[in-house]
Amino acid sequence: MSRETDPTTSRGATPATDADATTEHGGATLSHWLEGARPRTWPNAFAPVLVGSAAAALAGGFVWWQALLALAVAWSFIVGVNYANDYSDGIRGTDDDRVGPLRLVGSGLARPAAVKRAAFGFLGLGGLAGLVLSATSAPWLILVGVGCILAAWFYTGGRTPYGYRGFGEVAVFVFFGLVAVIGTQFTQLGSVTWYAVVAAVAVGSFSCAVNLTNNLRDIPSDTESGKVTLAVRLGDSRTRGLHAVLELLVPLVATLALIPATPWALLGLLASPVAWKANGPVRARATGAGLIPALTMAGMAMLAWSVLVSVGFVIASL
C-alpha cells in the first residue's frame, strides 16, 4: 500500500512508495488524536470569544447562548485548522523532520485520509454552529463563515497555500483576532464598539505571537522543505524582534488605549509578567525544542490578558 496522494499536494512533492506502507498503519490512539488537535492552541479560540462577549456586556448586550455558539464556532475551527495543517503538511513531507508536538500524518500514526476527514468534520461542525449563530443575528455573516473555512483549509492546503508564502500571521490576526472578537460582540449586540476593535487588535497580536513562535522554531525545517513562512522571510533576528512587538508592545498599548472605555481594563497589565515570560526563550535566542515552552506561555499570556480585561469590562458593566 502506498502513501495516499491528493490533488492538493504541491507539484514539487515526491510521492511515496510501497516502502512507506508501514507508516500508514493508522494506529493513533485517542491521546494521539488529542495531541494532534493541539490543545496548546485552544486559547486562540477561547480568548477572542471571552473578550468579545465581555465587550458586549460592557455595551449592555451580552447574550449567553450566542456566546456559547460563538465559542463552538471558534473552537471547532481551530481544531479543524490544526488537523488540516497536519494533513496538508504531512502529505507534502514538511513535517518529516519537524521539532515539536506530534503530527499524526508526519509521524505515520494516522492515515492521511482519516486526518483529512477529521479536519472537514470539525470545520463542518463549526460551520453548522455558525449557521445557527448567523440565522439568529445577521444572515450575511454566513459569508464570513465561508471565508473562515476557506482560510482554514488553504492555509497549508491547495496547490498554492498562503501559509507557504508568509501570510499565515496575517490570517491569524484577521480571523482569530479581528473577526473572532468583533464578530462575537456583533452577534450579541448588533453593532460594534471601538473598544471591541482595540481588544481585537490585542488578541490578534497575541495570536500572531503564538503562530510566529511556532514558525521561528521551524525555520530550519521549513527552509529545507520550501515552506516560506513569515519567519523564513524575515530571518531569525527580525522574527525575534517582531515577536517582542506582538507579545509585549501591542498588548500594552492596547490596554492603555482601553482606559477611556473603563479604567478597569488596566487589569490587563497583570498579564504582563506572563507575556514577558513567554518572550523569554525568544529573547534568549533559544532554538528548536527550546522554544516549545514559549508556545505554551504565549497562549497562557493571551488567555490571562483576555480574562483580566474581560473581568474589567464586566465589573464596569455592573
mmCIF file of N, CA and C in Angstrom, residues 71-173:
data_model
loop_
_atom_site.group_PDB
_atom_site.id
_atom_site.type_symbol
_atom_site.label_atom_id
_atom_site.label_comp_id
_atom_site.label_asym_id
_atom_site.label_seq_id
_atom_site.Cartn_x
_atom_site.Cartn_y
_atom_site.Cartn_z
ATOM 1 N N LEU A 71 -18.362 30.368 20.794
ATOM 2 C CA LEU A 71 -17.276 29.542 21.303
ATOM 3 C C LEU A 71 -17.195 28.223 20.547
ATOM 4 N N ALA A 72 -18.356 27.633 20.243
ATOM 5 C CA ALA A 72 -18.386 26.382 19.480
ATOM 6 C C ALA A 72 -17.785 26.592 18.094
ATOM 7 N N VAL A 73 -18.097 27.723 17.476
ATOM 8 C CA VAL A 73 -17.547 28.034 16.156
ATOM 9 C C VAL A 73 -16.028 28.157 16.233
ATOM 10 N N ALA A 74 -15.546 28.974 17.163
ATOM 11 C CA ALA A 74 -14.113 29.247 17.258
ATOM 12 C C ALA A 74 -13.321 27.987 17.590
ATOM 13 N N TRP A 75 -13.816 27.205 18.566
ATOM 14 C CA TRP A 75 -13.092 26.003 18.958
ATOM 15 C C TRP A 75 -13.077 24.963 17.831
ATOM 16 N N SER A 76 -14.219 24.758 17.188
ATOM 17 C CA SER A 76 -14.288 23.784 16.093
ATOM 18 C C SER A 76 -13.363 24.182 14.953
ATOM 19 N N PHE A 77 -13.325 25.468 14.656
ATOM 20 C CA PHE A 77 -12.472 25.937 13.568
ATOM 21 C C PHE A 77 -10.994 25.758 13.888
ATOM 22 N N ILE A 78 -10.606 26.016 15.142
ATOM 23 C CA ILE A 78 -9.174 25.903 15.431
ATOM 24 C C ILE A 78 -8.732 24.449 15.450
ATOM 25 N N VAL A 79 -9.600 23.548 15.929
ATOM 26 C CA VAL A 79 -9.266 22.126 15.861
ATOM 27 C C VAL A 79 -9.236 21.679 14.398
ATOM 28 N N GLY A 80 -10.207 22.154 13.624
ATOM 29 C CA GLY A 80 -10.251 21.813 12.205
ATOM 30 C C GLY A 80 -9.020 22.280 11.457
ATOM 31 N N VAL A 81 -8.580 23.495 11.717
ATOM 32 C CA VAL A 81 -7.411 24.012 11.003
ATOM 33 C C VAL A 81 -6.149 23.283 11.451
ATOM 34 N N ASN A 82 -6.099 22.866 12.715
ATOM 35 C CA ASN A 82 -4.939 22.096 13.178
ATOM 36 C C ASN A 82 -4.843 20.751 12.471
ATOM 37 N N TYR A 83 -5.976 20.064 12.329
ATOM 38 C CA TYR A 83 -5.968 18.798 11.596
ATOM 39 C C TYR A 83 -5.705 19.028 10.112
ATOM 40 N N ALA A 84 -6.240 20.111 9.566
ATOM 41 C CA ALA A 84 -5.998 20.414 8.150
ATOM 42 C C ALA A 84 -4.520 20.660 7.896
ATOM 43 N N ASN A 85 -3.862 21.396 8.807
ATOM 44 C CA ASN A 85 -2.429 21.638 8.667
ATOM 45 C C ASN A 85 -1.640 20.343 8.802
ATOM 46 N N ASP A 86 -2.067 19.502 9.741
ATOM 47 C CA ASP A 86 -1.416 18.212 9.937
ATOM 48 C C ASP A 86 -1.481 17.398 8.643
ATOM 49 N N TYR A 87 -2.655 17.363 8.046
ATOM 50 C CA TYR A 87 -2.840 16.606 6.804
ATOM 51 C C TYR A 87 -2.011 17.183 5.655
ATOM 52 N N SER A 88 -2.180 18.470 5.409
ATOM 53 C CA SER A 88 -1.526 19.073 4.244
ATOM 54 C C SER A 88 -0.011 19.080 4.365
ATOM 55 N N ASP A 89 0.504 19.441 5.553
ATOM 56 C CA ASP A 89 1.953 19.414 5.748
ATOM 57 C C ASP A 89 2.479 17.987 5.689
ATOM 58 N N GLY A 90 1.678 17.048 6.203
ATOM 59 C CA GLY A 90 2.109 15.657 6.228
ATOM 60 C C GLY A 90 2.276 15.058 4.852
ATOM 61 N N ILE A 91 1.308 15.291 3.965
ATOM 62 C CA ILE A 91 1.404 14.689 2.635
ATOM 63 C C ILE A 91 2.454 15.378 1.768
ATOM 64 N N ARG A 92 2.846 16.589 2.158
ATOM 65 C CA ARG A 92 3.926 17.266 1.437
ATOM 66 C C ARG A 92 5.296 16.855 1.947
ATOM 67 N N GLY A 93 5.339 16.252 3.129
ATOM 68 C CA GLY A 93 6.617 15.891 3.727
ATOM 69 C C GLY A 93 7.226 17.003 4.546
ATOM 70 N N THR A 94 6.475 18.098 4.755
ATOM 71 C CA THR A 94 7.000 19.226 5.516
ATOM 72 C C THR A 94 7.304 18.852 6.957
ATOM 73 N N ASP A 95 6.525 17.908 7.516
ATOM 74 C CA ASP A 95 6.678 17.537 8.924
ATOM 75 C C ASP A 95 7.636 16.382 9.150
ATOM 76 N N ASP A 96 8.321 15.912 8.112
ATOM 77 C CA ASP A 96 9.166 14.728 8.258
ATOM 78 C C ASP A 96 10.276 14.915 9.291
ATOM 79 N N ASP A 97 10.854 16.113 9.348
ATOM 80 C CA ASP A 97 11.951 16.380 10.284
ATOM 81 C C ASP A 97 11.584 17.498 11.243
ATOM 82 N N ARG A 98 10.333 17.566 11.594
ATOM 83 C CA ARG A 98 9.828 18.662 12.397
ATOM 84 C C ARG A 98 10.133 18.456 13.879
ATOM 85 N N VAL A 99 10.477 19.563 14.570
ATOM 86 C CA VAL A 99 10.654 19.552 16.016
ATOM 87 C C VAL A 99 9.394 20.130 16.635
ATOM 88 N N GLY A 100 8.850 19.448 17.644
ATOM 89 C CA GLY A 100 7.665 19.998 18.286
ATOM 90 C C GLY A 100 6.610 18.952 18.528
ATOM 91 N N PRO A 101 5.374 19.412 18.797
ATOM 92 C CA PRO A 101 4.284 18.484 19.114
ATOM 93 C C PRO A 101 4.046 17.461 18.006
ATOM 94 N N LEU A 102 3.479 16.346 18.390
ATOM 95 C CA LEU A 102 3.201 15.254 17.466
ATOM 96 C C LEU A 102 2.346 15.699 16.286
ATOM 97 N N ARG A 103 2.700 15.232 15.104
ATOM 98 C CA ARG A 103 1.855 15.380 13.928
ATOM 99 C C ARG A 103 1.411 13.987 13.492
ATOM 100 N N LEU A 104 0.141 13.809 13.318
ATOM 101 C CA LEU A 104 -0.425 12.493 13.058
ATOM 102 C C LEU A 104 0.034 11.903 11.731
ATOM 103 N N VAL A 105 -0.028 12.689 10.661
ATOM 104 C CA VAL A 105 0.360 12.186 9.343
ATOM 105 C C VAL A 105 1.873 12.087 9.236
ATOM 106 N N GLY A 106 2.586 13.122 9.654
ATOM 107 C CA GLY A 106 4.035 13.128 9.558
ATOM 108 C C GLY A 106 4.681 12.000 10.337
ATOM 109 N N SER A 107 4.077 11.627 11.480
ATOM 110 C CA SER A 107 4.618 10.546 12.291
ATOM 111 C C SER A 107 4.201 9.176 11.785
ATOM 112 N N GLY A 108 3.191 9.123 10.904
ATOM 113 C CA GLY A 108 2.702 7.859 10.401
ATOM 114 C C GLY A 108 1.704 7.174 11.319
ATOM 115 N N LEU A 109 1.282 7.848 12.380
ATOM 116 C CA LEU A 109 0.346 7.237 13.325
ATOM 117 C C LEU A 109 -1.078 7.172 12.790
ATOM 118 N N ALA A 110 -1.425 8.053 11.871
ATOM 119 C CA ALA A 110 -2.786 8.073 11.320
ATOM 120 C C ALA A 110 -2.716 8.196 9.807
ATOM 121 N N ARG A 111 -3.648 7.574 9.145
ATOM 122 C CA ARG A 111 -3.717 7.669 7.687
ATOM 123 C C ARG A 111 -4.121 9.092 7.286
ATOM 124 N N PRO A 112 -3.529 9.610 6.220
ATOM 125 C CA PRO A 112 -3.886 10.950 5.760
ATOM 126 C C PRO A 112 -5.383 11.138 5.561
ATOM 127 N N ALA A 113 -6.049 10.141 4.992
ATOM 128 C CA ALA A 113 -7.486 10.269 4.736
ATOM 129 C C ALA A 113 -8.268 10.455 6.029
ATOM 130 N N ALA A 114 -7.837 9.779 7.102
ATOM 131 C CA ALA A 114 -8.536 9.899 8.380
ATOM 132 C C ALA A 114 -8.357 11.294 8.970
ATOM 133 N N VAL A 115 -7.159 11.862 8.861
ATOM 134 C CA VAL A 115 -6.899 13.204 9.372
ATOM 135 C C VAL A 115 -7.664 14.240 8.547
ATOM 136 N N LYS A 116 -7.730 14.004 7.245
ATOM 137 C CA LYS A 116 -8.484 14.902 6.380
ATOM 138 C C LYS A 116 -9.961 14.898 6.748
ATOM 139 N N ARG A 117 -10.516 13.717 7.017
ATOM 140 C CA ARG A 117 -11.916 13.628 7.428
ATOM 141 C C ARG A 117 -12.143 14.344 8.758
ATOM 142 N N ALA A 118 -11.186 14.206 9.679
ATOM 143 C CA ALA A 118 -11.310 14.898 10.962
ATOM 144 C C ALA A 118 -11.313 16.406 10.767
ATOM 145 N N ALA A 119 -10.450 16.892 9.871
ATOM 146 C CA ALA A 119 -10.395 18.326 9.591
ATOM 147 C C ALA A 119 -11.733 18.820 9.038
ATOM 148 N N PHE A 120 -12.245 18.120 8.040
ATOM 149 C CA PHE A 120 -13.519 18.526 7.456
ATOM 150 C C PHE A 120 -14.662 18.399 8.463
ATOM 151 N N GLY A 121 -14.575 17.372 9.329
ATOM 152 C CA GLY A 121 -15.619 17.177 10.325
ATOM 153 C C GLY A 121 -15.708 18.348 11.288
ATOM 154 N N PHE A 122 -14.562 18.792 11.795
ATOM 155 C CA PHE A 122 -14.568 19.904 12.746
ATOM 156 C C PHE A 122 -14.888 21.234 12.062
ATOM 157 N N LEU A 123 -14.391 21.422 10.841
ATOM 158 C CA LEU A 123 -14.745 22.640 10.113
ATOM 159 C C LEU A 123 -16.248 22.662 9.819
ATOM 160 N N GLY A 124 -16.802 21.473 9.506
ATOM 161 C CA GLY A 124 -18.240 21.384 9.271
ATOM 162 C C GLY A 124 -19.041 21.648 10.536
ATOM 163 N N LEU A 125 -18.549 21.160 11.680
ATOM 164 C CA LEU A 125 -19.226 21.407 12.950
ATOM 165 C C LEU A 125 -19.234 22.897 13.275
ATOM 166 N N GLY A 126 -18.092 23.533 13.049
ATOM 167 C CA GLY A 126 -18.025 24.971 13.263
ATOM 168 C C GLY A 126 -18.934 25.724 12.309
ATOM 169 N N GLY A 127 -19.000 25.247 11.060
ATOM 170 C CA GLY A 127 -19.878 25.883 10.085
ATOM 171 C C GLY A 127 -21.336 25.755 10.474
ATOM 172 N N LEU A 128 -21.714 24.607 11.023
ATOM 173 C CA LEU A 128 -23.095 24.395 11.456
ATOM 174 C C LEU A 128 -23.458 25.338 12.599
ATOM 175 N N ALA A 129 -22.568 25.439 13.591
ATOM 176 C CA ALA A 129 -22.806 26.369 14.697
ATOM 177 C C ALA A 129 -22.857 27.802 14.188
ATOM 178 N N GLY A 130 -22.021 28.094 13.194
ATOM 179 C CA GLY A 130 -22.023 29.428 12.611
ATOM 180 C C GLY A 130 -23.308 29.742 11.871
ATOM 181 N N LEU A 131 -23.886 28.738 11.218
ATOM 182 C CA LEU A 131 -25.161 28.949 10.539
ATOM 183 C C LEU A 131 -26.251 29.341 11.526
ATOM 184 N N VAL A 132 -26.279 28.633 12.650
ATOM 185 C CA VAL A 132 -27.282 28.954 13.679
ATOM 186 C C VAL A 132 -27.042 30.356 14.225
ATOM 187 N N LEU A 133 -25.786 30.672 14.491
ATOM 188 C CA LEU A 133 -25.447 31.997 15.026
ATOM 189 C C LEU A 133 -25.804 33.100 14.040
ATOM 190 N N SER A 134 -25.524 32.855 12.762
ATOM 191 C CA SER A 134 -25.850 33.850 11.733
ATOM 192 C C SER A 134 -27.354 34.025 11.590
ATOM 193 N N ALA A 135 -28.079 32.916 11.636
ATOM 194 C CA ALA A 135 -29.541 32.981 11.482
ATOM 195 C C ALA A 135 -30.198 33.758 12.615
ATOM 196 N N THR A 136 -29.539 33.781 13.782
ATOM 197 C CA THR A 136 -30.126 34.478 14.927
ATOM 198 C C THR A 136 -29.558 35.884 15.114
ATOM 199 N N SER A 137 -28.691 36.304 14.193
ATOM 200 C CA SER A 137 -28.116 37.652 14.308
ATOM 201 C C SER A 137 -28.143 38.378 12.965
ATOM 202 N N ALA A 138 -27.290 37.962 12.033
ATOM 203 C CA ALA A 138 -27.225 38.608 10.712
ATOM 204 C C ALA A 138 -26.871 37.547 9.675
ATOM 205 N N PRO A 139 -27.798 37.222 8.779
ATOM 206 C CA PRO A 139 -27.545 36.159 7.788
ATOM 207 C C PRO A 139 -26.302 36.373 6.934
ATOM 208 N N TRP A 140 -25.903 37.617 6.699
ATOM 209 C CA TRP A 140 -24.728 37.860 5.866
ATOM 210 C C TRP A 140 -23.441 37.348 6.520
ATOM 211 N N LEU A 141 -23.517 37.061 7.832
ATOM 212 C CA LEU A 141 -22.342 36.510 8.499
ATOM 213 C C LEU A 141 -21.991 35.120 7.979
ATOM 214 N N ILE A 142 -22.942 34.492 7.274
ATOM 215 C CA ILE A 142 -22.648 33.194 6.663
ATOM 216 C C ILE A 142 -21.464 33.320 5.701
ATOM 217 N N LEU A 143 -21.394 34.433 4.992
ATOM 218 C CA LEU A 143 -20.283 34.663 4.072
ATOM 219 C C LEU A 143 -18.957 34.767 4.822
ATOM 220 N N VAL A 144 -18.991 35.365 6.008
ATOM 221 C CA VAL A 144 -17.790 35.450 6.832
ATOM 222 C C VAL A 144 -17.356 34.051 7.247
ATOM 223 N N GLY A 145 -18.354 33.223 7.611
ATOM 224 C CA GLY A 145 -18.050 31.850 7.992
ATOM 225 C C GLY A 145 -17.431 31.062 6.853
ATOM 226 N N VAL A 146 -17.946 31.253 5.656
ATOM 227 C CA VAL A 146 -17.374 30.577 4.486
ATOM 228 C C VAL A 146 -15.923 31.016 4.288
ATOM 229 N N GLY A 147 -15.685 32.316 4.473
ATOM 230 C CA GLY A 147 -14.321 32.827 4.355
ATOM 231 C C GLY A 147 -13.397 32.210 5.384
ATOM 232 N N CYS A 148 -13.914 32.001 6.604
ATOM 233 C CA CYS A 148 -13.111 31.376 7.660
ATOM 234 C C CYS A 148 -12.740 29.944 7.293
ATOM 235 N N ILE A 149 -13.699 29.203 6.748
ATOM 236 C CA ILE A 149 -13.443 27.806 6.380
ATOM 237 C C ILE A 149 -12.422 27.732 5.245
ATOM 238 N N LEU A 150 -12.576 28.591 4.255
ATOM 239 C CA LEU A 150 -11.623 28.604 3.149
ATOM 240 C C LEU A 150 -10.226 28.980 3.636
ATOM 241 N N ALA A 151 -10.168 29.963 4.544
ATOM 242 C CA ALA A 151 -8.868 30.373 5.078
ATOM 243 C C ALA A 151 -8.229 29.242 5.868
ATOM 244 N N ALA A 152 -9.061 28.485 6.606
ATOM 245 C CA ALA A 152 -8.543 27.368 7.393
ATOM 246 C C ALA A 152 -7.928 26.300 6.502
ATOM 247 N N TRP A 153 -8.601 25.984 5.404
ATOM 248 C CA TRP A 153 -8.111 24.914 4.535
ATOM 249 C C TRP A 153 -6.906 25.345 3.712
ATOM 250 N N PHE A 154 -6.981 26.527 3.128
ATOM 251 C CA PHE A 154 -5.923 26.946 2.202
ATOM 252 C C PHE A 154 -4.711 27.557 2.904
ATOM 253 N N TYR A 155 -4.708 27.539 4.228
ATOM 254 C CA TYR A 155 -3.521 27.960 4.972
ATOM 255 C C TYR A 155 -2.330 27.089 4.571
ATOM 256 N N THR A 156 -2.528 25.775 4.586
ATOM 257 C CA THR A 156 -1.480 24.868 4.110
ATOM 258 C C THR A 156 -1.986 23.927 3.022
ATOM 259 N N GLY A 157 -3.279 24.016 2.673
ATOM 260 C CA GLY A 157 -3.846 23.136 1.669
ATOM 261 C C GLY A 157 -3.892 23.785 0.293
ATOM 262 N N GLY A 158 -4.231 23.003 -0.713
ATOM 263 C CA GLY A 158 -4.285 23.517 -2.078
ATOM 264 C C GLY A 158 -2.909 23.554 -2.720
ATOM 265 N N ARG A 159 -2.878 23.951 -3.969
ATOM 266 C CA ARG A 159 -1.604 23.971 -4.715
ATOM 267 C C ARG A 159 -0.713 25.147 -4.327
ATOM 268 N N THR A 160 -1.318 26.252 -3.913
ATOM 269 C CA THR A 160 -0.523 27.426 -3.525
ATOM 270 C C THR A 160 -0.979 27.926 -2.153
ATOM 271 N N PRO A 161 -0.712 27.193 -1.094
ATOM 272 C CA PRO A 161 -1.147 27.599 0.247
ATOM 273 C C PRO A 161 -0.502 28.919 0.668
ATOM 274 N N TYR A 162 -1.328 29.804 1.221
ATOM 275 C CA TYR A 162 -0.778 31.112 1.587
ATOM 276 C C TYR A 162 0.134 31.036 2.810
ATOM 277 N N GLY A 163 -0.015 29.981 3.613
ATOM 278 C CA GLY A 163 0.891 29.792 4.742
ATOM 279 C C GLY A 163 2.316 29.524 4.297
ATOM 280 N N TYR A 164 2.473 29.071 3.054
ATOM 281 C CA TYR A 164 3.796 28.818 2.486
ATOM 282 C C TYR A 164 4.328 30.048 1.762
ATOM 283 N N ARG A 165 3.599 31.156 1.873
ATOM 284 C CA ARG A 165 4.014 32.388 1.204
ATOM 285 C C ARG A 165 4.196 33.527 2.198
ATOM 286 N N GLY A 166 4.166 33.206 3.485
ATOM 287 C CA GLY A 166 4.427 34.219 4.503
ATOM 288 C C GLY A 166 3.221 34.987 4.985
ATOM 289 N N PHE A 167 2.008 34.516 4.691
ATOM 290 C CA PHE A 167 0.802 35.247 5.078
ATOM 291 C C PHE A 167 0.040 34.586 6.236
ATOM 292 N N GLY A 168 0.649 33.613 6.881
ATOM 293 C CA GLY A 168 -0.030 32.915 7.962
ATOM 294 C C GLY A 168 -0.393 33.825 9.113
ATOM 295 N N GLU A 169 0.553 34.675 9.533
ATOM 296 C CA GLU A 169 0.294 35.573 10.657
ATOM 297 C C GLU A 169 -0.786 36.590 10.328
ATOM 298 N N VAL A 170 -0.847 37.021 9.076
ATOM 299 C CA VAL A 170 -1.908 37.953 8.671
ATOM 300 C C VAL A 170 -3.274 37.305 8.851
ATOM 301 N N ALA A 171 -3.389 36.049 8.422
ATOM 302 C CA ALA A 171 -4.660 35.339 8.545
ATOM 303 C C ALA A 171 -5.025 35.121 10.005
ATOM 304 N N VAL A 172 -4.036 34.778 10.825
ATOM 305 C CA VAL A 172 -4.296 34.579 12.254
ATOM 306 C C VAL A 172 -4.797 35.877 12.887
ATOM 307 N N PHE A 173 -4.159 36.989 12.558
ATOM 308 C CA PHE A 173 -4.574 38.285 13.103
ATOM 309 C C PHE A 173 -6.012 38.617 12.697
#
